[in-house]
Short mmCIF file of C-alpha atoms in Angstrom, two decimals:
data_model
loop_
_atom_site.label_atom_id
_atom_site.label_comp_id
_atom_site.label_asym_id
_atom_site.label_seq_id
_atom_site.Cartn_x
_atom_site.Cartn_y
_atom_site.Cartn_z
CA UNK A 5 14.51 -175.05 -254.97
CA UNK A 6 12.04 -172.52 -254.28
CA UNK A 7 9.03 -175.17 -253.65
CA UNK A 8 10.76 -176.36 -251.05
CA UNK A 9 11.88 -173.30 -249.45
CA UNK A 10 8.12 -172.56 -249.23
CA UNK A 11 6.91 -175.56 -247.78
CA UNK A 12 9.70 -175.45 -245.12
CA UNK A 13 8.88 -172.11 -244.19
CA UNK A 14 4.92 -173.15 -244.01
CA UNK A 15 5.81 -175.83 -241.94
CA UNK A 16 7.93 -173.26 -239.82
CA UNK A 17 5.09 -170.90 -239.35
CA UNK A 18 2.37 -173.85 -238.56
CA UNK A 19 4.84 -174.68 -235.63
CA UNK A 20 5.21 -171.82 -234.28
CA UNK A 21 1.54 -171.04 -234.11
CA UNK A 22 0.68 -174.17 -232.28
CA UNK A 23 3.71 -173.95 -230.18
CA UNK A 24 2.75 -171.87 -227.55
CA UNK A 25 -0.28 -174.39 -227.10
CA UNK A 26 2.13 -176.93 -225.77
CA UNK A 27 4.59 -174.67 -224.03
CA UNK A 28 1.80 -173.46 -221.55
CA UNK A 29 -0.47 -176.45 -221.50
CA UNK A 30 -1.54 -176.43 -217.36
CA UNK A 31 -1.30 -179.97 -215.91
CA UNK A 32 -4.98 -180.30 -215.25
CA UNK A 33 -8.25 -178.35 -215.77
CA UNK A 34 -10.91 -177.68 -213.11
CA UNK A 35 -14.84 -177.95 -212.74
CA UNK A 36 -16.57 -174.95 -211.66
CA UNK A 37 -17.84 -174.30 -208.18
CA UNK A 38 -21.63 -175.64 -207.80
CA UNK A 39 -24.50 -174.27 -205.76
CA UNK A 40 -23.18 -170.86 -204.76
CA UNK A 41 -25.25 -169.11 -202.25
CA UNK A 42 -24.91 -166.18 -199.95
CA UNK A 43 -26.55 -165.10 -196.68
CA UNK A 44 -26.70 -161.78 -195.12
CA UNK A 45 -25.75 -162.42 -191.23
CA UNK A 46 -24.23 -160.19 -188.46
CA UNK A 47 -21.11 -161.13 -186.00
CA UNK A 48 -21.02 -160.91 -182.39
CA UNK A 49 -20.50 -157.28 -182.46
CA UNK A 50 -23.25 -156.88 -184.80
CA UNK A 51 -22.11 -156.18 -187.78
CA UNK A 52 -22.92 -157.20 -191.25
CA UNK A 53 -21.56 -159.71 -193.70
CA UNK A 54 -22.31 -162.11 -195.93
CA UNK A 55 -22.06 -165.97 -195.73
CA UNK A 56 -20.81 -167.79 -199.30
CA UNK A 57 -21.25 -171.24 -199.35
CA UNK A 58 -20.49 -173.56 -202.84
CA UNK A 59 -20.17 -177.39 -203.39
CA UNK A 60 -16.53 -178.43 -204.61
CA UNK A 61 -16.77 -180.97 -207.14
CA UNK A 62 -15.12 -184.20 -206.47
CA UNK A 63 -12.78 -183.64 -209.21
CA UNK A 64 -11.32 -180.31 -207.80
CA UNK A 65 -11.24 -182.39 -204.23
CA UNK A 66 -8.98 -184.63 -205.84
CA UNK A 67 -6.45 -182.33 -207.75
CA UNK A 68 -6.40 -180.50 -204.56
CA UNK A 69 -5.37 -184.08 -202.02
CA UNK A 70 -2.99 -184.97 -204.83
CA UNK A 71 -0.84 -181.52 -205.04
CA UNK A 72 -1.51 -180.94 -201.33
CA UNK A 73 0.69 -184.04 -200.33
CA UNK A 74 3.19 -183.71 -203.05
CA UNK A 75 3.32 -180.40 -205.29
CA UNK A 76 5.31 -181.99 -207.83
CA UNK A 77 2.73 -184.81 -208.59
CA UNK A 78 2.21 -184.15 -212.06
CA UNK A 79 5.54 -185.16 -213.88
CA UNK A 80 7.01 -182.12 -214.87
CA UNK A 81 5.02 -179.50 -213.12
CA UNK A 82 5.43 -177.73 -209.85
CA UNK A 83 1.99 -176.42 -208.22
CA UNK A 84 0.72 -173.96 -205.60
CA UNK A 85 -2.16 -174.33 -203.25
CA UNK A 86 -5.67 -174.33 -204.69
CA UNK A 87 -7.63 -170.71 -204.41
CA UNK A 88 -11.22 -170.17 -204.63
CA UNK A 89 -11.36 -166.55 -205.92
CA UNK A 90 -15.09 -165.08 -204.62
CA UNK A 91 -15.53 -162.02 -206.63
CA UNK A 92 -18.19 -159.37 -205.62
CA UNK A 93 -20.36 -156.81 -207.50
CA UNK A 94 -21.89 -153.74 -205.21
CA UNK A 95 -24.61 -152.10 -206.90
CA UNK A 96 -24.07 -150.36 -210.31
CA UNK A 97 -20.32 -150.88 -209.57
CA UNK A 98 -18.12 -153.23 -211.80
CA UNK A 99 -16.92 -156.62 -210.77
CA UNK A 100 -14.34 -156.15 -207.60
CA UNK A 101 -14.46 -152.38 -208.07
CA UNK A 102 -17.05 -151.33 -204.95
CA UNK A 103 -16.53 -151.09 -201.55
CA UNK A 104 -14.98 -154.09 -199.50
CA UNK A 105 -13.34 -154.89 -196.24
CA UNK A 106 -10.84 -156.90 -198.09
CA UNK A 107 -9.02 -155.79 -201.63
CA UNK A 108 -8.03 -159.82 -202.04
CA UNK A 109 -11.00 -161.81 -201.58
CA UNK A 110 -9.60 -165.17 -202.24
CA UNK A 111 -9.47 -168.29 -200.26
CA UNK A 112 -7.40 -171.11 -199.79
CA UNK A 113 -9.40 -174.30 -200.72
CA UNK A 114 -7.73 -176.30 -197.57
CA UNK A 115 -9.01 -173.22 -195.52
CA UNK A 116 -12.01 -173.44 -196.79
CA UNK A 117 -12.70 -176.92 -196.45
CA UNK A 118 -11.61 -176.50 -192.85
CA UNK A 119 -13.89 -173.75 -191.93
CA UNK A 120 -16.91 -175.92 -192.78
CA UNK A 121 -17.31 -174.88 -196.55
CA UNK A 122 -18.03 -170.86 -196.26
CA UNK A 123 -16.57 -167.83 -196.56
CA UNK A 124 -17.30 -164.57 -194.94
CA UNK A 125 -17.42 -161.48 -197.20
CA UNK A 126 -17.48 -158.25 -195.51
CA UNK A 127 -19.23 -155.31 -197.50
CA UNK A 128 -17.57 -151.94 -196.50
CA UNK A 129 -14.34 -150.51 -196.57
CA UNK A 130 -12.15 -149.34 -193.68
CA UNK A 131 -13.21 -145.59 -194.26
CA UNK A 132 -17.03 -146.31 -193.66
CA UNK A 133 -18.60 -147.36 -190.22
CA UNK A 134 -20.40 -150.36 -191.04
CA UNK A 135 -23.31 -148.46 -189.07
CA UNK A 136 -23.47 -145.84 -191.62
CA UNK A 137 -24.44 -148.45 -194.61
CA UNK A 138 -27.94 -150.03 -195.26
CA UNK A 139 -26.53 -153.33 -197.16
CA UNK A 140 -29.96 -154.27 -197.38
CA UNK A 141 -30.82 -151.20 -199.69
CA UNK A 142 -28.44 -151.80 -202.25
CA UNK A 143 -27.96 -155.36 -204.30
CA UNK A 144 -24.70 -157.62 -204.05
CA UNK A 145 -23.91 -160.33 -206.58
CA UNK A 146 -21.50 -163.23 -205.98
CA UNK A 147 -19.89 -165.55 -208.31
CA UNK A 148 -16.80 -168.06 -207.56
CA UNK A 149 -14.13 -169.94 -209.46
CA UNK A 150 -11.08 -172.36 -208.50
CA UNK A 151 -7.16 -170.82 -209.35
CA UNK A 152 -3.99 -172.59 -209.05
CA UNK A 153 -0.50 -171.23 -209.85
CA UNK A 154 1.33 -173.57 -211.60
CA UNK A 155 5.11 -173.69 -213.47
CA UNK A 156 7.33 -175.99 -215.17
CA UNK A 157 9.83 -177.94 -213.14
CA UNK A 158 13.05 -175.77 -212.57
CA UNK A 159 11.33 -172.76 -213.76
CA UNK A 160 9.05 -169.79 -211.96
CA UNK A 161 5.58 -170.64 -210.68
CA UNK A 162 4.14 -167.79 -212.73
CA UNK A 163 0.98 -169.37 -214.49
CA UNK A 164 -2.30 -169.86 -213.48
CA UNK A 165 -5.03 -172.10 -214.21
CA UNK A 166 -8.89 -171.06 -213.95
CA UNK A 167 -12.03 -172.89 -213.73
CA UNK A 168 -14.96 -171.31 -215.34
CA UNK A 169 -17.40 -169.28 -212.90
CA UNK A 170 -20.04 -170.89 -210.91
CA UNK A 171 -23.18 -169.51 -210.90
CA UNK A 172 -24.01 -165.88 -209.82
CA UNK A 173 -26.02 -165.40 -206.21
CA UNK A 174 -27.59 -161.79 -205.79
CA UNK A 175 -29.31 -161.02 -202.45
CA UNK A 176 -30.17 -157.37 -200.99
CA UNK A 177 -32.99 -155.35 -201.99
CA UNK A 178 -32.47 -153.46 -205.62
CA UNK A 179 -35.91 -151.59 -205.23
CA UNK A 180 -38.05 -154.55 -205.31
CA UNK A 181 -41.20 -152.60 -204.92
CA UNK A 182 -42.35 -149.20 -206.47
CA UNK A 183 -44.46 -149.26 -203.31
CA UNK A 184 -45.49 -150.82 -199.95
CA UNK A 185 -47.11 -150.72 -196.74
CA UNK A 186 -44.94 -149.96 -193.79
CA UNK A 187 -46.20 -153.17 -192.00
CA UNK A 188 -44.86 -155.43 -194.79
CA UNK A 189 -41.41 -153.65 -195.46
CA UNK A 190 -39.53 -155.57 -193.12
CA UNK A 191 -40.79 -159.04 -194.23
CA UNK A 192 -40.35 -157.91 -197.87
CA UNK A 193 -36.95 -157.03 -197.10
CA UNK A 194 -36.23 -160.53 -195.77
CA UNK A 195 -37.67 -162.22 -199.00
CA UNK A 196 -35.22 -160.16 -200.91
CA UNK A 197 -32.43 -161.78 -198.56
CA UNK A 198 -33.95 -164.96 -199.10
CA UNK A 199 -34.22 -164.68 -203.10
CA UNK A 200 -38.61 -165.39 -202.42
CA UNK A 201 -39.74 -162.39 -204.72
CA UNK A 202 -40.19 -163.67 -208.12
CA UNK A 203 -39.03 -162.10 -211.03
CA UNK A 204 -42.75 -161.11 -211.91
CA UNK A 205 -43.28 -159.00 -208.62
CA UNK A 206 -40.18 -157.03 -209.09
CA UNK A 207 -40.62 -153.19 -209.02
CA UNK A 208 -44.50 -153.90 -208.51
CA UNK A 209 -46.79 -152.15 -206.60
CA UNK A 210 -47.15 -154.47 -203.15
CA UNK A 211 -50.27 -153.07 -202.19
CA UNK A 212 -52.20 -153.96 -205.10
CA UNK A 213 -53.96 -157.51 -205.25
CA UNK A 214 -52.25 -160.50 -206.62
CA UNK A 215 -52.94 -162.79 -209.47
CA UNK A 216 -53.26 -166.29 -209.86
CA UNK A 217 -50.21 -166.19 -212.12
CA UNK A 218 -48.38 -164.06 -209.56
CA UNK A 219 -49.21 -166.29 -206.53
CA UNK A 220 -48.32 -169.28 -208.76
CA UNK A 221 -44.68 -167.84 -209.31
CA UNK A 222 -44.50 -167.11 -205.44
CA UNK A 223 -45.47 -170.58 -204.56
CA UNK A 224 -43.14 -172.38 -206.91
CA UNK A 225 -39.95 -170.43 -206.34
CA UNK A 226 -40.75 -171.12 -202.09
CA UNK A 227 -40.84 -174.66 -203.06
CA UNK A 228 -37.68 -174.75 -204.87
CA UNK A 229 -35.79 -172.10 -202.11
CA UNK A 230 -37.39 -175.07 -199.45
CA UNK A 231 -36.38 -178.35 -200.77
CA UNK A 232 -33.56 -176.80 -202.86
CA UNK A 233 -35.11 -179.03 -206.51
CA UNK A 234 -35.86 -177.65 -209.35
CA UNK A 235 -40.09 -178.54 -210.38
CA UNK A 236 -40.58 -180.14 -213.47
CA UNK A 237 -42.74 -178.24 -216.01
CA UNK A 238 -46.06 -180.64 -216.46
CA UNK A 239 -47.78 -180.98 -220.07
CA UNK A 240 -49.77 -177.54 -220.66
CA UNK A 241 -53.82 -178.42 -220.60
CA UNK A 242 -54.33 -174.61 -220.66
CA UNK A 243 -54.77 -172.36 -224.06
CA UNK A 244 -54.62 -168.82 -222.00
CA UNK A 245 -51.29 -169.09 -220.76
CA UNK A 246 -47.44 -170.42 -221.45
CA UNK A 247 -45.97 -169.48 -218.49
CA UNK A 248 -43.67 -172.47 -217.38
CA UNK A 249 -44.10 -171.41 -213.32
CA UNK A 250 -47.74 -171.71 -213.85
CA UNK A 251 -47.09 -175.27 -215.44
CA UNK A 252 -44.82 -176.07 -212.34
CA UNK A 253 -47.30 -175.06 -209.97
CA UNK A 254 -49.99 -177.22 -212.02
CA UNK A 255 -47.82 -180.36 -211.92
CA UNK A 256 -47.17 -180.16 -208.02
CA UNK A 257 -50.61 -179.83 -207.30
CA UNK A 258 -50.85 -176.21 -205.90
CA UNK A 259 -53.13 -175.02 -208.49
CA UNK A 260 -56.06 -176.19 -210.91
CA UNK A 261 -57.06 -174.45 -213.98
CA UNK A 262 -60.68 -172.46 -213.83
CA UNK A 263 -61.49 -174.96 -216.63
CA UNK A 264 -60.12 -177.88 -218.27
CA UNK A 265 -58.51 -175.70 -220.51
CA UNK A 266 -58.33 -172.46 -218.89
CA UNK A 267 -55.85 -171.12 -216.04
CA UNK A 268 -57.32 -167.04 -215.82
CA UNK A 269 -53.31 -165.95 -214.94
CA UNK A 270 -54.84 -162.58 -214.49
CA UNK A 271 -57.60 -163.12 -212.05
CA UNK A 272 -57.03 -161.95 -208.76
CA UNK A 273 -57.21 -164.14 -205.97
CA UNK A 274 -58.70 -163.88 -202.44
CA UNK A 275 -57.78 -164.82 -199.24
CA UNK A 276 -59.37 -168.20 -198.92
CA UNK A 277 -58.07 -169.09 -202.55
CA UNK A 278 -54.74 -167.85 -201.36
CA UNK A 279 -54.48 -169.94 -198.15
CA UNK A 280 -55.58 -173.10 -199.93
CA UNK A 281 -52.79 -172.62 -202.64
CA UNK A 282 -50.14 -172.12 -200.29
CA UNK A 283 -51.59 -175.09 -197.71
CA UNK A 284 -51.39 -177.28 -200.84
CA UNK A 285 -47.34 -175.62 -201.52
CA UNK A 286 -46.54 -176.65 -197.88
CA UNK A 287 -47.92 -180.39 -198.01
CA UNK A 288 -45.76 -180.87 -201.37
CA UNK A 289 -42.69 -179.15 -199.34
CA UNK A 290 -43.19 -181.82 -196.54
CA UNK A 291 -45.54 -184.63 -197.34
CA UNK A 292 -44.96 -186.18 -193.73
CA UNK A 293 -45.78 -183.03 -191.63
CA UNK A 294 -48.70 -182.67 -189.03
CA UNK A 295 -51.73 -181.35 -190.58
CA UNK A 296 -54.43 -181.91 -188.11
CA UNK A 297 -56.81 -179.11 -187.31
CA UNK A 298 -58.26 -180.87 -184.37
CA UNK A 299 -59.16 -177.86 -181.84
CA UNK A 300 -58.88 -175.32 -183.86
CA UNK A 301 -61.59 -173.01 -183.63
CA UNK A 302 -64.13 -171.82 -186.26
CA UNK A 303 -63.82 -167.97 -187.50
CA UNK A 304 -66.17 -165.49 -186.63
CA UNK A 305 -67.03 -165.15 -190.50
CA UNK A 306 -66.32 -169.09 -190.65
CA UNK A 307 -70.20 -168.95 -192.36
CA UNK A 308 -68.32 -167.18 -195.35
CA UNK A 309 -65.52 -169.75 -196.02
CA UNK A 310 -66.03 -172.23 -198.60
CA UNK A 311 -66.01 -175.50 -197.85
CA UNK A 312 -63.34 -176.61 -199.76
CA UNK A 313 -61.05 -174.23 -198.02
CA UNK A 314 -62.13 -174.87 -194.17
CA UNK A 315 -59.16 -177.23 -193.53
CA UNK A 316 -56.47 -174.92 -195.55
CA UNK A 317 -57.84 -171.82 -193.37
CA UNK A 318 -57.64 -173.60 -190.39
CA UNK A 319 -54.33 -175.22 -191.05
CA UNK A 320 -52.65 -171.65 -192.12
CA UNK A 321 -54.23 -169.75 -188.86
CA UNK A 322 -53.00 -172.62 -186.25
CA UNK A 323 -49.51 -172.33 -187.47
CA UNK A 324 -49.51 -168.22 -187.84
CA UNK A 325 -48.81 -168.10 -191.37
CA UNK A 326 -52.41 -166.37 -192.28
CA UNK A 327 -54.13 -164.03 -189.68
CA UNK A 328 -56.89 -162.42 -189.79
CA UNK A 329 -58.19 -159.09 -188.42
CA UNK A 330 -58.58 -157.53 -184.77
CA UNK A 331 -61.98 -159.20 -184.52
CA UNK A 332 -60.31 -162.73 -185.40
CA UNK A 333 -62.33 -163.09 -188.60
CA UNK A 334 -60.35 -164.51 -191.55
CA UNK A 335 -62.00 -162.42 -194.05
CA UNK A 336 -62.09 -165.09 -196.85
CA UNK A 337 -63.83 -163.26 -199.48
CA UNK A 338 -65.98 -160.52 -200.47
CA UNK A 339 -69.95 -161.56 -200.01
CA UNK A 340 -71.71 -158.31 -201.01
CA UNK A 341 -71.02 -155.72 -203.99
CA UNK A 342 -70.17 -153.21 -201.10
CA UNK A 343 -67.27 -155.74 -199.97
CA UNK A 344 -66.30 -156.01 -203.47
CA UNK A 345 -65.69 -152.59 -204.33
CA UNK A 346 -63.12 -152.05 -201.34
CA UNK A 347 -61.35 -155.21 -202.18
CA UNK A 348 -62.21 -156.85 -198.96
CA UNK A 349 -60.98 -160.54 -198.67
CA UNK A 350 -58.49 -160.12 -201.65
CA UNK A 351 -54.98 -161.18 -200.71
CA UNK A 352 -52.28 -158.33 -202.00
CA UNK A 353 -48.64 -159.05 -203.08
CA UNK A 354 -47.33 -157.82 -199.81
CA UNK A 355 -49.67 -159.92 -197.59
CA UNK A 356 -48.33 -163.19 -200.23
CA UNK A 357 -45.01 -162.42 -200.06
CA UNK A 358 -44.98 -161.85 -196.13
CA UNK A 359 -46.98 -165.36 -196.31
CA UNK A 360 -44.21 -167.00 -198.19
CA UNK A 361 -41.72 -165.90 -195.81
CA UNK A 362 -43.19 -166.99 -192.61
CA UNK A 363 -43.71 -170.38 -194.29
CA UNK A 364 -39.99 -170.35 -195.47
CA UNK A 365 -39.26 -169.67 -191.96
CA UNK A 366 -40.91 -172.75 -190.52
CA UNK A 367 -39.98 -174.91 -193.25
CA UNK A 368 -36.81 -173.97 -194.90
#
């Protein structure tokens, strides 16, 4: 008798343990939003805002169409409309705790789609004037998920089903550099907004020369942003680097090694090398472009440009990506010990990033 009673109690406890799972089973599940992107824009009054775009999976669109047509379509359930919950993170605040024009940053999926697939987030609260806030001087991060209220037929619609979060996208200028020239600051900020500053260059002194490794990371990031494709990591022939970004650049044909087995990642690059690598990147991004240099005049210092760099230097000058000095000289590389001592002809990090931004604006 005691054994039967004990078995009955155990069965009851097991039933109670699993009952909530059945009692609150949602009528469907969501795939997460895909490819969340953010871009800083200004409205007709000059007020800054972030335009957020994302891809809605077909599975979510199917659920949306079903419950929009009939909120009782799922047998035994009543369902509300689907929302996209856009969440924001400002500087060091927690998610959804920083200043914001609206406390609720959710959007009906139907309105999001009707609007053309974007949401406008205004990053200032009503107590602050927008012209007193330099939104480029801080970091803003965004993520999104789908949500929908539901309930059982004849009961309250008071339960919520959520998707997983999308990717997190960050925009702004979280002090991406420790030092930079005044002329370079606007393009550095633009690069930060576009996500064109690779991790290897964040917090760096942008006035210093750029290395082969750093430029490869910059060029690969430019390629991936312009094409919206992730470059493949090539088989590694080098013994002095394991950096996957270098191997991506090598696989794309943007760079080569300094020998069959070495890459020399920390070696600095000069302006003609920089022009050549960026030229190769552009040709990979836009293989059907017009790369003619017919009619482009020689530079005053043409004699110092290596034969393998002539086409690249002329083309980059032709489209305004790389400019010379006030005399029109390209300054391809140092040719004397005195020039080497002063860093003549070397490409700096800020110059390389500026070139990347100009290229993106032409191709992106």
